Amino acid sequence: MRLAKLLLPACLLPVLAAAAEPTQVPDAALATAEALRERALADDTGWKIVESLTTEVGPRLAGSEADARAVAWAQAKFRELGFDRVWIEPVRFPTWERRSEHAAVLGENAQPVVVTALGGSPGGTVEAQIVRFESMEALQAAPAGSLAGRIAFVDFDMQRTRDGSGYGKAGAVRSRGPSEAIRKGAIGYLMRSIGTSPHRVANTGITRFDEGLTPIPSAALSLPDADQLARLLARGPVRVRLALDCGWTGAEYTSHNVIGEITGREAPEQVVVIGAHLDSWDLGTGAIDDASGVGITMAAGRLIGQLPQRPRRSIRVIAFANEEQGLLGGREYARRHADDVTNHVIAAESDFGAGRIYGFSTSAPAHADAATRRFAQALTPLGIEHMPGKGGPGPDITPLAAVGGAWAWLGQDGSTYFDLHHNADDTLDKIDPQALAQNVAAYAVFAYLAAEAQGDFGSAPKQVATP
Ligand SMILES: [Zn+2]
């Protein structure tokens, strides 16, 4: 393997953007973007799209019967909105089903508690004493075997933040907590929901069990119920029955990324990607996660399509399949289009609810600074601040960025996002139509200016060294 080692430094050389001519946004494009912005603010297309998806399809768990209806809905909606090309690309994955879920405290304080199974959890009924941990670290520190015959209960309290950073810190409790509990001997797993809602609703979300472990029933408690268990534990030992009927069905399902395109007049092969994910969890109607993103990006594409002439490059709006169970649509899109990453001029995903956008940044290199500043100039009247170095690609754009695609961040105020995220309260009534229109305006301005720009934003194949 010495040869491979010798070759490694060459493989790691960064791909230099050819000549790095400054990227420019023509004055006429800026004027059109400003008019587009004002039109978007007075337009309710985004709202109507969200209303249609959440009402006609409702919840659309990946691989469920509603997944197929959502794919059909998205194709029909793109056509109705006047997109030039509409097509689908298959995405295959295993299916998980939720059938029923119950939990109750047993014994002298017997009472039901509200839980929801984590996506990926097996079914099963367990009755055992619960052992509470204040954090993932505390669970990790428990001696091996110390939870034999017990149910682990991780009671980590997520912080409410504008940028969603509280979710990042809490994420491991759901993604890695069950596997950690199994290693300590636990027969069941309960966690305080990763959420900020004071309501008696529990937040689901995907979990994964490490190879070689036998999965255990794993569920999230509503915040008031997590508090209730903590108070009962302060009085003495608590036994809980957790009864889940859910699990991987063993069947494979084929869903689709649904794509609508406004075809560019000069360089149609070069595309500006905006998008959101079409699937949702099953407890609410997936309004803020992520019908809002679908509405925002479809409406932005439609507004650009209504201009007297087509933009220079194409606008590609993608409704991604199965984001919730592991970015499966986003990964498949990047795999299928990796050879064409240079033509993916820049990409942005709306997947953080329906709150107003407050910040903007891109991954673009220095030679695109003048163009990026023009984007910022057109976004300023929407209350959006240029925040270089902040943010990142949306989840479904991450795989495209990993193969070298440039990305933009249009950061939404997520202060109330986790009141609704992945729980039964994620319904249409929570969306403010004015805030949604501000999002549409920002996406229309961004996508249009990127499509009219002369020059690149740094998309280039990323060479990854193979060990
Ligand atoms: Zn989402």
Coordinates of C-alpha atoms in Angstrom, one line a residue, residues 236-446:
G236 CA -39.2 6.7 44.8
P237 CA -38.6 4.0 42.2
V238 CA -40.9 4.2 39.1
R239 CA -42.0 1.3 37.0
V240 CA -43.2 1.9 33.4
R241 CA -44.9 -0.2 30.8
L242 CA -43.8 0.8 27.2
A243 CA -45.9 -0.8 24.5
L244 CA -45.0 0.0 20.9
D245 CA -46.4 -1.6 17.8
C246 CA -44.1 -0.4 15.0
G247 CA -41.0 -1.4 13.0
W248 CA -39.3 -1.9 9.7
T249 CA -41.6 -3.9 7.5
G250 CA -38.8 -5.7 5.6
A251 CA -40.2 -4.3 2.3
E252 CA -38.3 -1.9 0.0
Y253 CA -40.2 1.1 -1.4
T254 CA -39.5 3.2 -4.5
S255 CA -40.3 6.9 -4.0
H256 CA -39.1 9.8 -6.2
N257 CA -37.4 13.1 -6.1
V258 CA -39.8 15.3 -8.0
I259 CA -38.2 18.0 -10.1
G260 CA -39.6 21.1 -11.9
E261 CA -37.4 23.3 -14.1
I262 CA -37.7 26.8 -15.6
T263 CA -35.4 26.4 -18.6
G264 CA -32.7 28.9 -19.0
R265 CA -32.6 31.0 -22.2
E266 CA -28.8 31.0 -22.7
A267 CA -27.2 28.2 -20.6
P268 CA -30.0 25.8 -19.9
E269 CA -27.6 23.1 -18.8
Q270 CA -26.4 25.3 -15.9
V271 CA -28.8 25.1 -13.0
V272 CA -29.5 27.0 -9.8
V273 CA -31.1 24.5 -7.4
I274 CA -33.6 25.4 -4.8
G275 CA -35.7 22.8 -3.0
A276 CA -37.2 21.3 0.1
H277 CA -38.3 17.8 1.2
L278 CA -41.6 16.3 0.2
D279 CA -41.9 13.6 2.9
S280 CA -42.8 14.3 6.5
W281 CA -43.3 12.5 9.8
D282 CA -46.8 11.1 10.4
L283 CA -48.0 12.9 13.6
G284 CA -48.9 16.3 12.2
T285 CA -49.5 17.3 8.6
G286 CA -45.8 18.2 8.0
A287 CA -46.7 21.9 7.5
I288 CA -43.5 23.6 8.8
D289 CA -41.5 20.4 8.1
D290 CA -41.5 20.7 5.2
A291 CA -44.5 21.7 3.2
S292 CA -43.5 25.3 3.9
G293 CA -40.1 24.7 2.1
V294 CA -41.9 23.1 -0.8
G295 CA -44.3 26.1 -1.0
I296 CA -41.5 28.6 -0.7
T297 CA -39.3 27.1 -3.5
M298 CA -42.1 26.1 -5.9
A299 CA -43.6 29.6 -5.6
A300 CA -40.2 31.3 -6.1
G301 CA -39.7 29.2 -9.3
R302 CA -43.1 30.1 -10.5
L303 CA -42.6 33.8 -10.0
I304 CA -39.3 33.6 -12.0
G305 CA -41.2 31.6 -14.7
Q306 CA -43.7 34.4 -15.0
L307 CA -41.1 37.0 -16.0
P308 CA -41.3 38.3 -19.6
Q309 CA -38.2 36.3 -20.5
R310 CA -36.6 33.1 -19.1
P311 CA -33.5 33.6 -16.8
R312 CA -30.1 33.0 -18.4
R313 CA -29.6 29.7 -16.5
S314 CA -32.2 27.2 -15.5
I315 CA -34.0 27.2 -12.1
R316 CA -34.4 23.7 -10.8
V317 CA -36.8 23.2 -8.0
I318 CA -36.4 19.8 -6.2
A319 CA -39.0 18.2 -3.9
F320 CA -36.7 15.6 -2.3
A321 CA -37.9 12.2 -1.2
N322 CA -37.4 10.8 2.3
E323 CA -35.3 13.3 4.0
E324 CA -36.5 12.3 7.4
Q325 CA -35.0 8.8 7.5
G326 CA -31.5 9.8 6.4
L327 CA -31.5 12.3 3.5
L328 CA -32.2 9.5 1.1
G329 CA -33.5 11.7 -1.7
G330 CA -30.6 14.2 -1.3
R331 CA -28.0 11.5 -1.3
E332 CA -29.5 9.8 -4.4
Y333 CA -29.7 13.2 -6.2
A334 CA -26.0 13.9 -5.5
R335 CA -25.0 10.3 -6.5
R336 CA -26.9 10.6 -9.8
H337 CA -25.6 14.1 -10.7
A338 CA -22.1 14.0 -9.2
D339 CA -20.5 14.0 -12.7
D340 CA -22.4 17.2 -13.4
V341 CA -21.6 19.1 -10.3
T342 CA -19.9 22.0 -12.1
N343 CA -23.3 22.8 -13.8
H344 CA -25.0 23.0 -10.4
V345 CA -24.1 26.6 -10.1
I346 CA -25.3 27.0 -6.5
A347 CA -28.0 25.3 -4.4
A348 CA -30.1 26.2 -1.4
E349 CA -32.7 24.2 0.6
S350 CA -35.6 25.6 2.7
D351 CA -36.0 23.1 5.6
F352 CA -36.2 25.0 8.8
G353 CA -39.9 25.9 9.0
A354 CA -41.8 29.0 8.0
G355 CA -40.2 31.7 10.1
R356 CA -38.8 34.9 8.5
I357 CA -35.3 34.7 7.0
Y358 CA -32.8 36.9 8.9
G359 CA -29.4 35.9 7.5
F360 CA -27.7 35.1 4.2
S361 CA -24.4 33.6 3.3
T362 CA -22.8 31.4 0.7
S363 CA -19.9 29.0 0.3
A364 CA -18.7 31.0 -2.8
P365 CA -15.0 31.8 -3.1
A366 CA -13.5 35.4 -3.1
H367 CA -13.9 35.8 -6.9
A368 CA -17.7 35.8 -6.4
D369 CA -17.7 38.4 -3.6
A370 CA -19.0 41.2 -5.7
A371 CA -21.9 39.1 -6.9
T372 CA -22.7 37.8 -3.5
R373 CA -22.8 41.4 -2.2
R374 CA -25.3 42.2 -4.9
F375 CA -27.5 39.3 -3.6
A376 CA -27.2 40.8 -0.1
Q377 CA -28.1 44.3 -1.4
A378 CA -31.3 42.9 -3.0
L379 CA -32.1 40.9 0.2
T380 CA -31.5 43.8 2.7
P381 CA -35.0 45.4 2.3
L382 CA -36.5 42.0 3.4
G383 CA -34.7 42.4 6.7
I384 CA -32.0 39.9 5.8
E385 CA -28.4 40.5 7.0
H386 CA -25.3 39.4 5.0
M387 CA -23.6 37.0 7.5
P388 CA -20.5 35.6 5.7
G389 CA -19.2 32.5 7.4
K390 CA -22.5 31.7 9.1
G391 CA -24.9 28.9 8.2
G392 CA -24.5 25.9 5.9
P393 CA -26.2 23.9 3.2
G394 CA -29.7 22.6 4.0
P395 CA -29.8 18.8 4.8
D396 CA -30.6 17.6 1.3
I397 CA -28.0 19.8 -0.2
T398 CA -25.2 18.5 2.0
P399 CA -24.5 15.4 -0.2
L400 CA -24.2 17.7 -3.3
A401 CA -21.9 20.1 -1.4
A402 CA -19.8 17.1 -0.4
V403 CA -19.1 16.3 -4.1
G404 CA -18.2 20.0 -4.7
G405 CA -21.5 21.9 -5.2
A406 CA -21.6 25.6 -4.0
W407 CA -24.4 26.4 -1.6
A408 CA -26.3 29.3 -0.1
W409 CA -27.8 29.7 3.3
L410 CA -31.0 31.7 3.8
G411 CA -31.3 31.4 7.5
Q412 CA -34.8 31.3 9.0
D413 CA -35.8 32.4 12.5
G414 CA -36.2 29.0 14.2
S415 CA -37.2 30.3 17.7
T416 CA -40.5 28.5 17.6
Y417 CA -39.6 25.7 15.1
F418 CA -39.0 23.1 17.8
D419 CA -42.5 23.7 19.3
L420 CA -43.8 21.9 16.2
H421 CA -41.0 19.9 14.7
H422 CA -41.9 16.2 14.3
N423 CA -44.9 16.4 16.6
A424 CA -48.7 16.4 16.2
D425 CA -48.8 20.3 16.4
D426 CA -47.1 20.7 13.0
T427 CA -50.2 21.9 11.1
L428 CA -51.1 24.6 8.7
D429 CA -52.6 27.1 11.2
K430 CA -49.0 27.7 12.7
I431 CA -47.8 29.3 9.5
D432 CA -47.8 33.1 9.1
P433 CA -48.6 33.9 5.5
Q434 CA -46.6 37.2 5.6
A435 CA -43.5 35.4 6.9
L436 CA -44.0 32.8 4.2
A437 CA -44.2 35.4 1.5
Q438 CA -40.9 37.0 2.8
N439 CA -39.3 33.6 2.3
V440 CA -40.6 33.3 -1.2
A441 CA -39.3 36.8 -2.0
A442 CA -35.8 35.9 -0.7
Y443 CA -35.6 32.6 -2.6
A444 CA -36.9 34.3 -5.8
V445 CA -34.3 37.1 -5.5
F446 CA -31.5 34.6 -4.8

